[in-house]
Short mmCIF file of C-alpha atoms in Angstrom, two decimals:
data_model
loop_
_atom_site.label_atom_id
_atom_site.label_comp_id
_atom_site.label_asym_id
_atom_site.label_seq_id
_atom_site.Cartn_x
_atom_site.Cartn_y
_atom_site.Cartn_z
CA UNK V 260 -8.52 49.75 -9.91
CA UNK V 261 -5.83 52.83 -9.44
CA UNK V 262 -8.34 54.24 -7.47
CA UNK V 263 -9.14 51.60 -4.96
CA UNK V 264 -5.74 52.49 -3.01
CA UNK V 265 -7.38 55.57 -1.60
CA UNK V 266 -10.96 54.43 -1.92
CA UNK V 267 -13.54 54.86 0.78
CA UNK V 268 -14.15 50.86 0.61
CA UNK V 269 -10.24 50.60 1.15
CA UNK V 270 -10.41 52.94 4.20
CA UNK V 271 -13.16 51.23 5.55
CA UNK V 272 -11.28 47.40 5.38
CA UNK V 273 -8.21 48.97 6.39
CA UNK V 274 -9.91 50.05 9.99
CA UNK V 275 -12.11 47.07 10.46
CA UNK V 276 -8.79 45.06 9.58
CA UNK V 277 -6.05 47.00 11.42
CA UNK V 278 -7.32 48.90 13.60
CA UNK V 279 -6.68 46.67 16.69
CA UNK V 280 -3.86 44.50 16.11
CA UNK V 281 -0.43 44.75 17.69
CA UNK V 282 1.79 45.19 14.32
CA UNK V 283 2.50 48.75 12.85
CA UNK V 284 0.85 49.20 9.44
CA UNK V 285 0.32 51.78 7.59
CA UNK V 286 -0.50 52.57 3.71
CA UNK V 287 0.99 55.20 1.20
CA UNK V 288 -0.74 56.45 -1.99
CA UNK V 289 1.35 56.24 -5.41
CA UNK V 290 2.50 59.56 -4.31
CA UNK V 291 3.52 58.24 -1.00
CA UNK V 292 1.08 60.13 0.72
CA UNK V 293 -0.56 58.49 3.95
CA UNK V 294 -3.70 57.26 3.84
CA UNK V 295 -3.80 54.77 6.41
CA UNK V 296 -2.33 54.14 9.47
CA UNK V 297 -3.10 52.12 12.56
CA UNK V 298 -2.88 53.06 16.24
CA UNK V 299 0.39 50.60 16.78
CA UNK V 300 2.11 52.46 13.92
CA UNK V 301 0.98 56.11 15.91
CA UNK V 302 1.83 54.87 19.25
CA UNK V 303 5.58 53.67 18.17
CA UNK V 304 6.16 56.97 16.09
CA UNK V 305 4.36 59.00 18.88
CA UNK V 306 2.48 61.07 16.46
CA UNK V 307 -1.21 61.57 16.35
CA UNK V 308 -2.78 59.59 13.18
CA UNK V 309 -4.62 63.25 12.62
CA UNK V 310 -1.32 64.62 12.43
CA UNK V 311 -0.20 61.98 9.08
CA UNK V 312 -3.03 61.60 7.29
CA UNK V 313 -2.73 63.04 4.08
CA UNK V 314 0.86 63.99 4.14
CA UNK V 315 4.24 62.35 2.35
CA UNK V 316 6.14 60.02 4.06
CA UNK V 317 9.08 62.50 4.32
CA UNK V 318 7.44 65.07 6.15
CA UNK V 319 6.59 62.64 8.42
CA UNK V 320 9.68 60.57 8.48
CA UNK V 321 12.51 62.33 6.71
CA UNK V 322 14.81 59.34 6.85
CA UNK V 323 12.26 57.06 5.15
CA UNK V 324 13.09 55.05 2.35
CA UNK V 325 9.58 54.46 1.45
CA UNK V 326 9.75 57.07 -1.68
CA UNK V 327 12.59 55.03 -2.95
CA UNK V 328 10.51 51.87 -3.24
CA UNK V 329 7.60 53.11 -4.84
CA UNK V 330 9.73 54.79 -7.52
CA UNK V 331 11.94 51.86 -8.29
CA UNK V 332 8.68 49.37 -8.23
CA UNK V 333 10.60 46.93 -5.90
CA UNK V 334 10.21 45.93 -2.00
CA UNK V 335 12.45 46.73 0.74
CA UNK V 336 12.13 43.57 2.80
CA UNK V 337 13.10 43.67 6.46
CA UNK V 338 15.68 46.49 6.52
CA UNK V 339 16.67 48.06 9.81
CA UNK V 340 15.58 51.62 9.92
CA UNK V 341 16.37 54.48 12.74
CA UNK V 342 12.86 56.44 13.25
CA UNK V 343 12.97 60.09 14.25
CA UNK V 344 12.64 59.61 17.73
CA UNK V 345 15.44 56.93 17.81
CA UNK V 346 13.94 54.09 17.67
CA UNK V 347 15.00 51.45 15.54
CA UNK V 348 12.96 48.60 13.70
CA UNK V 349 12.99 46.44 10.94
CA UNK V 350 10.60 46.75 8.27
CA UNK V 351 8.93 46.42 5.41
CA UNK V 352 8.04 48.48 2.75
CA UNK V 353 5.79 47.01 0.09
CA UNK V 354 4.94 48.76 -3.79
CA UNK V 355 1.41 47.33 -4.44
CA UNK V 356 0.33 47.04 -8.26
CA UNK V 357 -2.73 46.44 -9.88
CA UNK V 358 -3.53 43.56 -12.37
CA UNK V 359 -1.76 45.54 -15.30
CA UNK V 360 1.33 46.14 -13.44
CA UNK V 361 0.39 49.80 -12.83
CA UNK V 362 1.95 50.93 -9.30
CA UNK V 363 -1.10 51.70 -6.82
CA UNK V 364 0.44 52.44 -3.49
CA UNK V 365 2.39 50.95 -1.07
CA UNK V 366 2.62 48.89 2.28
CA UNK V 367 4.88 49.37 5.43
CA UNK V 368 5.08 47.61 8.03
CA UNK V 369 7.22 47.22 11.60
CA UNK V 370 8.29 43.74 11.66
CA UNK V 371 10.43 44.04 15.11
CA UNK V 372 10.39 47.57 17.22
CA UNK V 373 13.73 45.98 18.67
CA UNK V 374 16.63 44.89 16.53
CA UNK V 375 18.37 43.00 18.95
CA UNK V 376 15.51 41.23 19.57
CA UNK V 377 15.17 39.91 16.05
CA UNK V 378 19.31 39.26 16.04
CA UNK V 379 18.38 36.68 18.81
CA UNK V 380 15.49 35.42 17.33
CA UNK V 381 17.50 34.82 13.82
CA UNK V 382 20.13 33.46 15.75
CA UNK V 383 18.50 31.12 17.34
CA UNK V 384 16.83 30.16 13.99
CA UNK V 385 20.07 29.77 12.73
CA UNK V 386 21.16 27.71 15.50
CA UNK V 387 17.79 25.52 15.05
CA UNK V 388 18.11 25.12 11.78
CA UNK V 389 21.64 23.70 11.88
CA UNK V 390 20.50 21.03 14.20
CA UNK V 391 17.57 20.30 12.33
CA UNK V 392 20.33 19.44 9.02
CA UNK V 393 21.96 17.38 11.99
CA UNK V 394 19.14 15.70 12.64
CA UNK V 395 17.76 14.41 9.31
CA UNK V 396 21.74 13.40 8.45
CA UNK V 397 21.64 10.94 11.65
CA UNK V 398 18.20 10.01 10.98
CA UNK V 399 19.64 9.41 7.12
CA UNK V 400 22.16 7.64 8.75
CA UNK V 401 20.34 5.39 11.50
CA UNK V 402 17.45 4.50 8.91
CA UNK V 403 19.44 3.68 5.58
CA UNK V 404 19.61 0.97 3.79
CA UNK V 405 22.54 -1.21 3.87
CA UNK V 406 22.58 -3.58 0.81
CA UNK V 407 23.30 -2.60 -2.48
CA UNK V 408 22.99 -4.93 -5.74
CA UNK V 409 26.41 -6.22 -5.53
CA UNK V 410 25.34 -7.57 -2.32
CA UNK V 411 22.92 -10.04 -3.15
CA UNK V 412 24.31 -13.64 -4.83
CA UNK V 413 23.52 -15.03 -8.17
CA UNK V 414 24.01 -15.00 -11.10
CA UNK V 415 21.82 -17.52 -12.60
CA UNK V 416 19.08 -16.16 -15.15
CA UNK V 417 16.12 -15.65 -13.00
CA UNK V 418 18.40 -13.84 -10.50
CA UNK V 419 19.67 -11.80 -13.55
CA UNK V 420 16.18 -10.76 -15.12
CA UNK V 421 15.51 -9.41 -11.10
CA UNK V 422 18.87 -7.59 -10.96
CA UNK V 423 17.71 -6.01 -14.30
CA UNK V 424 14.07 -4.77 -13.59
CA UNK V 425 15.33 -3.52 -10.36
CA UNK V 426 17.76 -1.27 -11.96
CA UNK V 427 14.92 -0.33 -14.40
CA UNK V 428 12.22 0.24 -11.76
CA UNK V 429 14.37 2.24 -9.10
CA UNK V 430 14.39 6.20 -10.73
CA UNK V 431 10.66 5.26 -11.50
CA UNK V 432 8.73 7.43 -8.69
CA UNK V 433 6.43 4.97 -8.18
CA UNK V 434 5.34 2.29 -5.57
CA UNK V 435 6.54 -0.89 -5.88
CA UNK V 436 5.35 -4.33 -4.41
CA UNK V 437 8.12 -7.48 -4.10
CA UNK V 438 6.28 -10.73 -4.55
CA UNK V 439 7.78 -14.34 -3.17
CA UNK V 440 8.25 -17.17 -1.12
CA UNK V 441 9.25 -16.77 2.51
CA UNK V 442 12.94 -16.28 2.85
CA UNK V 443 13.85 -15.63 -0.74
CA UNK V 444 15.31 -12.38 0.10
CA UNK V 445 12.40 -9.62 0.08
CA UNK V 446 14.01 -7.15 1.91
CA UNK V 447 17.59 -7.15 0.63
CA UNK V 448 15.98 -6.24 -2.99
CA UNK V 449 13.90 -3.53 -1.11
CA UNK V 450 17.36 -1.82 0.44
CA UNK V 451 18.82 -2.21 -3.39
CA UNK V 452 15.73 -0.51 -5.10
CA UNK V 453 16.22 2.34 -2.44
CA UNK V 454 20.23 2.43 -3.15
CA UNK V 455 19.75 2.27 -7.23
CA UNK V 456 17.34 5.20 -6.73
CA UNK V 457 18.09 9.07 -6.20
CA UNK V 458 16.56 9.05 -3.02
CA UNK V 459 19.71 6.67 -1.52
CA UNK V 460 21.04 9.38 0.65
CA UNK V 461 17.61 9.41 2.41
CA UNK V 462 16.53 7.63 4.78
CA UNK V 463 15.41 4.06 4.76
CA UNK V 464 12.44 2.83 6.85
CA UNK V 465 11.59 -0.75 7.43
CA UNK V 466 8.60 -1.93 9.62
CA UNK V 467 7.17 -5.32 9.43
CA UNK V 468 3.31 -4.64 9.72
CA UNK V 469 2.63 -8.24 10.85
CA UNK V 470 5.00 -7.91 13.89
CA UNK V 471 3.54 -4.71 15.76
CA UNK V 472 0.46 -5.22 18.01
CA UNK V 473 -2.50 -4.00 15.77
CA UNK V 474 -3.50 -1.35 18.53
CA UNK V 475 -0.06 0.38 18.02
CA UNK V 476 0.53 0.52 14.19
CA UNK V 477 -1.45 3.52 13.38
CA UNK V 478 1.14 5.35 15.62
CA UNK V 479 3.96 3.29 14.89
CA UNK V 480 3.20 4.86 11.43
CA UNK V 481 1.92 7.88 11.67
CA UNK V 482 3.04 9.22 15.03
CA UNK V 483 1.43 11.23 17.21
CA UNK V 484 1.26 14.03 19.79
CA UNK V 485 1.49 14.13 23.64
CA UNK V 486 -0.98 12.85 25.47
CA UNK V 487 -3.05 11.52 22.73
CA UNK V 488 -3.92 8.30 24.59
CA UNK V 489 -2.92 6.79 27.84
CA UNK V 490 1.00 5.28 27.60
CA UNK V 491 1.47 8.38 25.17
CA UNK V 492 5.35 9.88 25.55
CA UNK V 493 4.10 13.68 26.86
CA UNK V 494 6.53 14.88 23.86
CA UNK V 495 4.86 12.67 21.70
CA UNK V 496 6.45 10.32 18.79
CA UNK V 497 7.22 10.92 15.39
CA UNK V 498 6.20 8.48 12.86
CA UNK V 499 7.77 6.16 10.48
CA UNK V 500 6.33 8.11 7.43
CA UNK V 501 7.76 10.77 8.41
CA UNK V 502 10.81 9.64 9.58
CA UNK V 503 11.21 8.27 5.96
CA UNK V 504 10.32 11.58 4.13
CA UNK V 505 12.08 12.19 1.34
CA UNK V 506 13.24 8.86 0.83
CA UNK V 507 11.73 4.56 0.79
CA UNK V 508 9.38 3.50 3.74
CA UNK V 509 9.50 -0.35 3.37
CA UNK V 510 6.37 -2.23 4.58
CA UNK V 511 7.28 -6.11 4.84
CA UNK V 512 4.05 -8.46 5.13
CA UNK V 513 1.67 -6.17 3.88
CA UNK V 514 -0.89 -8.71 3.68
CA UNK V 515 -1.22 -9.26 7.29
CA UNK V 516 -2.15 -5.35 7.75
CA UNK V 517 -5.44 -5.19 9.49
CA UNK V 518 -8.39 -3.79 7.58
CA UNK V 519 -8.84 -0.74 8.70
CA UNK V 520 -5.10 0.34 8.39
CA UNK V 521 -5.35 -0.41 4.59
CA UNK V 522 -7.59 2.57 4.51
CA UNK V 523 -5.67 4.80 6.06
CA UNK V 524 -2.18 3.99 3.79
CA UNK V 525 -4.80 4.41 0.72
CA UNK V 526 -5.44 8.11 1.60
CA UNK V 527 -1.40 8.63 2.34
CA UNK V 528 -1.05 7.48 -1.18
CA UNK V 529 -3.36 9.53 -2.63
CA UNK V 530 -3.31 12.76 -0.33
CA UNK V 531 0.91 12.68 0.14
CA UNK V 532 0.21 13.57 3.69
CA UNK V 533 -0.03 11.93 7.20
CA UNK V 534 -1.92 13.33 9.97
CA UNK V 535 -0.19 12.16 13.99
CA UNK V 536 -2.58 10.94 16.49
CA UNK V 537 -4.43 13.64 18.40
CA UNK V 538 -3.56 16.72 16.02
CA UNK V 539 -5.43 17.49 12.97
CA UNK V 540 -2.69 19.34 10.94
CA UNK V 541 -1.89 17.22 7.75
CA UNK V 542 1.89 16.76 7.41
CA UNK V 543 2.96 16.71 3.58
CA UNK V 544 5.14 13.50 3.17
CA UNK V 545 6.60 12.44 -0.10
CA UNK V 546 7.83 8.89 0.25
CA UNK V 547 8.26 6.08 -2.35
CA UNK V 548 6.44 2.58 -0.41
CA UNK V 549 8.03 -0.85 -1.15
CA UNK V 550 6.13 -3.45 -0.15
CA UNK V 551 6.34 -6.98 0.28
CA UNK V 552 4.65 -10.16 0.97
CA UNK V 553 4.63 -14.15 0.63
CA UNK V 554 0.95 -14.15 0.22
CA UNK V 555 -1.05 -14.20 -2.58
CA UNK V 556 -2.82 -11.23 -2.72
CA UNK V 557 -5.64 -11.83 -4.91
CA UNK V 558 -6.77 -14.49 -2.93
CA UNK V 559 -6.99 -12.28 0.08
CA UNK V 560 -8.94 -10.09 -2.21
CA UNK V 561 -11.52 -12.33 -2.82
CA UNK V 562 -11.61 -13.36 0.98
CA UNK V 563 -12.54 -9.57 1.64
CA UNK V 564 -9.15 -9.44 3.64
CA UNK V 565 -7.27 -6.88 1.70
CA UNK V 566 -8.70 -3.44 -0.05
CA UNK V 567 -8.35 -3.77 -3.85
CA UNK V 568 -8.12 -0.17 -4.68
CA UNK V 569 -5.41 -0.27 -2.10
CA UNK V 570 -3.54 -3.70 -4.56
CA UNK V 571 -3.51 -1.75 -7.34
CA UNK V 572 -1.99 1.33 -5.63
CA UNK V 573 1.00 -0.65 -4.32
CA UNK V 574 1.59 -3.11 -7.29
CA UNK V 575 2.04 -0.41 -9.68
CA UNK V 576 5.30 -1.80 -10.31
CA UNK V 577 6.25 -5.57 -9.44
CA UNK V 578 9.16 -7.80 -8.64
CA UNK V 579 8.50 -11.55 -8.36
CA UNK V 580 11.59 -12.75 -6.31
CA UNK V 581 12.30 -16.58 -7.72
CA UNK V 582 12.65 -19.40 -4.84
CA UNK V 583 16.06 -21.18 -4.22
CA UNK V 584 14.68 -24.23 -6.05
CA UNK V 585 14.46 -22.48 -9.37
CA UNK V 586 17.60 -21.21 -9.11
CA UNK V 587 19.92 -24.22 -7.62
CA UNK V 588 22.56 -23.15 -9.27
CA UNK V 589 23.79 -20.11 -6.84
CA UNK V 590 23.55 -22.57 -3.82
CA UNK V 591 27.51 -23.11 -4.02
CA UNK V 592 28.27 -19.17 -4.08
CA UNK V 593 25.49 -18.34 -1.39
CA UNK V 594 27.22 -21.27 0.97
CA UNK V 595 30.17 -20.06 0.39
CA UNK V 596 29.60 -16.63 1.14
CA UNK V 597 27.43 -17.58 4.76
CA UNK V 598 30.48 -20.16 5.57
CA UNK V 599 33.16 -16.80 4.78
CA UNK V 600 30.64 -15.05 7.50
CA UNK V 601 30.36 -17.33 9.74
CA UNK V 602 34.26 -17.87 9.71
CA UNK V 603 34.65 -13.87 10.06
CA UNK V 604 31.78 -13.76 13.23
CA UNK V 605 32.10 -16.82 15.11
CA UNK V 606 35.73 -17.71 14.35
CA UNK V 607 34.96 -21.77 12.75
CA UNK V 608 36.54 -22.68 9.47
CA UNK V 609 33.97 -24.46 7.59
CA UNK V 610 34.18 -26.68 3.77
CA UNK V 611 31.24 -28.10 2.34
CA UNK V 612 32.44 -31.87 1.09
CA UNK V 613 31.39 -32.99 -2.47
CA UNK V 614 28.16 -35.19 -1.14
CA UNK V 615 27.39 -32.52 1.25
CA UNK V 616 26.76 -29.64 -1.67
CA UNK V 617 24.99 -32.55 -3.84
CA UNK V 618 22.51 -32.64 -0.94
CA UNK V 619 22.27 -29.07 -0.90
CA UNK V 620 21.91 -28.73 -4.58
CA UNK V 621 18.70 -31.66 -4.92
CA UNK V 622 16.98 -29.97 -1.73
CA UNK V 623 13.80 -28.06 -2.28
CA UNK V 624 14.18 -25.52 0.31
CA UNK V 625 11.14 -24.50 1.72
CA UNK V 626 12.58 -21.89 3.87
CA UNK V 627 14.59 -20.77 0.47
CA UNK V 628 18.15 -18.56 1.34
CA UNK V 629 16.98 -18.26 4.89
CA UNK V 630 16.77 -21.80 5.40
CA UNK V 631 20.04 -22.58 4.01
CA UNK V 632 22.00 -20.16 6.11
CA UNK V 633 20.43 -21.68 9.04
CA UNK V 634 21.52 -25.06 7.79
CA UNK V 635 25.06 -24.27 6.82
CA UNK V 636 25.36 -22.59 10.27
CA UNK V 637 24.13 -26.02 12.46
CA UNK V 638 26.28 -27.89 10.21
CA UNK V 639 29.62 -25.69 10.92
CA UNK V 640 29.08 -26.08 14.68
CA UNK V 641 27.99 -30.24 14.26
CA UNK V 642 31.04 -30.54 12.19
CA UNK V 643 34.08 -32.36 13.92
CA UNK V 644 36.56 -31.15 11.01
CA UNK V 645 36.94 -28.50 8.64
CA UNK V 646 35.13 -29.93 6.32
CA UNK V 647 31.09 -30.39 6.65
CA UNK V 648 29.97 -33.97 5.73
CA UNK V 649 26.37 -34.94 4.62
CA UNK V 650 26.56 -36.50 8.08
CA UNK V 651 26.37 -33.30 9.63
CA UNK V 652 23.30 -31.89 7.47
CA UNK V 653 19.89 -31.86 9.29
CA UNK V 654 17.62 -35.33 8.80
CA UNK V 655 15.07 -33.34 7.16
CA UNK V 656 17.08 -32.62 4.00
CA UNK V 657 17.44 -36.54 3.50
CA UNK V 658 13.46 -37.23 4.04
CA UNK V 659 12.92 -34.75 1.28
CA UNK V 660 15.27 -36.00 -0.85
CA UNK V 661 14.00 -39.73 -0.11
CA UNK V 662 10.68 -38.53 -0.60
CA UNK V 663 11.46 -37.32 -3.78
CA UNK V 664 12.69 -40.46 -4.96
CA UNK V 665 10.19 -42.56 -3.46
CA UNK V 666 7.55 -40.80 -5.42
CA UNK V 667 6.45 -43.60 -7.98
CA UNK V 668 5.33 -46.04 -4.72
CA UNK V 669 2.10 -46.25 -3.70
CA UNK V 670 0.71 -45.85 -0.24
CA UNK V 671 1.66 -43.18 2.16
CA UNK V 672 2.61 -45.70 5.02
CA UNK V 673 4.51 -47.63 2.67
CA UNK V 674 6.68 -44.66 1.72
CA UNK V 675 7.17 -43.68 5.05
CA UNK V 676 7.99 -47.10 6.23
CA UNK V 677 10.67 -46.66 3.39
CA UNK V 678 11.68 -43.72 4.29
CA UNK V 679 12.46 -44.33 7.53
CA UNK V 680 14.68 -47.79 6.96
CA UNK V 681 16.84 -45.80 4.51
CA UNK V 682 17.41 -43.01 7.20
CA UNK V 683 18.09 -45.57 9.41
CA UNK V 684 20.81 -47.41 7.15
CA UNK V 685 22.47 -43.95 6.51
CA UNK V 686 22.74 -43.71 10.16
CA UNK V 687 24.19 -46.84 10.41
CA UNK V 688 26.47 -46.28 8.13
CA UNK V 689 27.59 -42.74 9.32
CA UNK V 690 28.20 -43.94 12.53
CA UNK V 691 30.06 -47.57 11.49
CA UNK V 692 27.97 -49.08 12.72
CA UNK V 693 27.43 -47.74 16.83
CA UNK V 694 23.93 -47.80 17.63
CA UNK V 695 24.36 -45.35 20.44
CA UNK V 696 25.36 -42.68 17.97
CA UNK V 697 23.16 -43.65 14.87
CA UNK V 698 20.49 -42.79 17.45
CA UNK V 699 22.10 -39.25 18.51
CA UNK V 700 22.34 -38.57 14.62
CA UNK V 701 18.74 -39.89 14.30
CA UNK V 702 17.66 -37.49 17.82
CA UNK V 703 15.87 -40.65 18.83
CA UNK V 704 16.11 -42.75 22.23
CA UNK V 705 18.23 -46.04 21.92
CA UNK V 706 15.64 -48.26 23.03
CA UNK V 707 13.23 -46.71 19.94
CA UNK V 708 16.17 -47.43 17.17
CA UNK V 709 16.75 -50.81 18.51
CA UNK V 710 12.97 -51.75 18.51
CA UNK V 711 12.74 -49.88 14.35
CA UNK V 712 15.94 -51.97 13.46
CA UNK V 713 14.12 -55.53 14.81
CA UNK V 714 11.01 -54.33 13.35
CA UNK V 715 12.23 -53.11 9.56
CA UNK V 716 14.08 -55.88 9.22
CA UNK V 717 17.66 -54.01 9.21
CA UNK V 718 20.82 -55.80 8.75
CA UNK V 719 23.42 -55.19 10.74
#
């Protein structure tokens, strides 16, 4: 192996391999004696190769350092050097050992023939690399995730156990999928998984794979390069996978993702790496992926709408988010904390009165949290006082409710008939008895509540 470093075979590579490229090489024996050296190296030193070939370094360059490294076993990496005829480089100067550790020879190189040259290049290096740090903190800080677990409300036991199992899941590197009702609050556990985790100064990406045209996810996700298709930027786009590297990309209604999509996040799983539109160079990514959806995902499954091998990737770890319903007993503290809000944004002073939060608290709430922000904020601007009234809740909430308790009748048009009398009489009653505004609380045309009062058989 010792004697490979001088070898006729070694020669032979070295000319076939350097003969005819642009950088200065050359190799030493263990001696540092020349053996090689290419026509770049010759032309900077201005010496004939005849004239080096076989001699030590230091009759060739008396100022070399090259002796130096091959006695202490150890590279001189770019270190500026003055040459004989006064020019100045930076190089290299490489020992090369066999598989024993036995010193063989050595490598130089010229990295730059001019110094300044390489000053400006490092500089603006330097200067590129502090505005790359710039640019991942502002990304950091555009894409981050703004809720925290003292953020969301309850404190009720199923809200507990999820408070729990998110602080036990968020170190975990692995994927996570959030399972639940529309409106219980996906998201705002997503953005607390992220800031539980070590990856919270990173960024935070959020994309709702439902809402983006299906023609435009692939480079909504994965970016791509200019010119790739017609509407391309020319500078191109970077993607959301790589905008979250390093930290959570969070893909809400995962179930809606077309088909073919699901494919391509299955190979970003497995490979760590995204690929833009219109390049082929594979950019490594590593990114934890919360996902979330309201559908049931087995079903879709079965229906041939969503990849199993791609399920079992993302539901490596699970949250199941409880509805309102099951947890009725953080309605007061989540409508207190929306009427505090809406008091701090829109300026109106809102109560809830004792019949109003009863209502609120024997609702089923479809639309879960969601839907009873967007009820507590109608009701603060119906409200003609401080304090909200059942008569300012939506009529819906009281059809539900008078559903519910109509449930042991039989007939649907008998409980409807029902239904609608009672709503009636509340309106009635609401509005003392004015039929002109039992109708605007009922959002029906006089002339229609006159003709249901006659008809129902409504006392007045």
């Amino acid at each position: 192996m010792e004697k490979f470093i001088g070898s006729k075979e070694f020669i032979s590579f070295c000319h076939s391999a350097f003969d005819n490229i642009p950088i200065a090489i050359d190799f030493l024996d263990k001696d540092g004696r020349m053996i090689y050296i290419n026509k770049a190296f010759s032309d900077f030193l201005k010496i004939p190769i005849e004239d080096m070939i076989g001699k030590i370094v230091t009759e060739i360059n008396p100022t070399s350092k090259f002796l130096w490294a091959l006695n202490k076993k150890k590279a001189d990496i770019a270190v500026r050097h003055v040459f004989p005829n006064d020019r100045e480089a930076i190089c290299h100067r490489i020992p090369i050992f066999d598989n024993q550790g036995n010193l063989m020879g050595g490598l130089g190189m010229i990295l730059f023939e001019k110094v300044n040259e390489m000053k400006e290049i490092l500089k603006k290096c330097e200067i590129l690399d502090k505005k790359l740090k710039l640019y991942k903190k502002e990304i950091a800080r555009l894409n981050r995730a703004k809720y925290t677990l003292s953020d969301i409300i309850g404190d009720s036991k199923p809200m507990k156990l999820c408070k729990r199992t998110v602080k036990k899941i968020a170190n975990l590197n692995l994927n996570v999928l959030i399972t639940g009702e529309s409106g219980v609050g996906k998201e705002l556990f997503a953005q607390a998984i992220h800031n539980e985790s070590d990856r919270a100064h990173m960024p935070f990406v959020s994309i709702n794979t439902s809402a983006i045209p299906e023609n435009l996810l692939e480079s909504e996700l994965f970016g791509y390069e200019g010119g790739s298709f017609t509407g391309a930027k020319a500078e191109g786009n970077i993607g959301k996978f790589e905008i979250a590297n390093g930290g959570t990309i969070f893909l809400d209604e995962i179930a809606d993702m077309p088909y073919y999509m699901q494919a391509k996040i299955l190979r970003v799983i497995q490979e760590r790496e995204i690929t833009r539109i219109g390049d082929n160079k594979p950019i490594p990514i590593d990114v934890k992926i919360i996902s979330a959806t309201h559908k049931n995902l087995e079903n879709k499954i079965a229906e041939k709408k969503f990849r199993e091998d791609l399920y079992y990737r993302l539901n490596v770890l699970n949250l199941q988010i409880p509805p309102l319903r099951e947890r009725a007993g953080d309605i007061p503290k989540l409508a207190e904390d929306f009427l505090i809000a809406f008091h701090k944004e829109y300026g109106l002073y809102r109560k809830l009165s004792k019949d109003a939060m009863e209502i609120l608290m024997k609702y089923s709430w479809p639309g879960n949290v969601r839907e009873l922000r967007n009820v507590l904020g109608k009701a603060s601007v119906n409200a003609e006082d401080t304090i909200i009234t059942d008569k300012d809740l939506p009529a819906n909430l009281f059809i539900d409710l008078i559903v519910k308790g109509n449930q042991g009748e039989s007939g649907f048009y008998n409980i409807l008939k029902k239904v609608e009398k009672e709503l009636i009489e509340k309106a009635l009653v609401q509005s003392n008895n004015n039929k002109a505004e039992a109708a605007r609380i009922l959002e029906i045309p006089r002339m229609t509540l006159y003709r249901k009062i006659e008809d129902l058989k409504i006392n007045i």
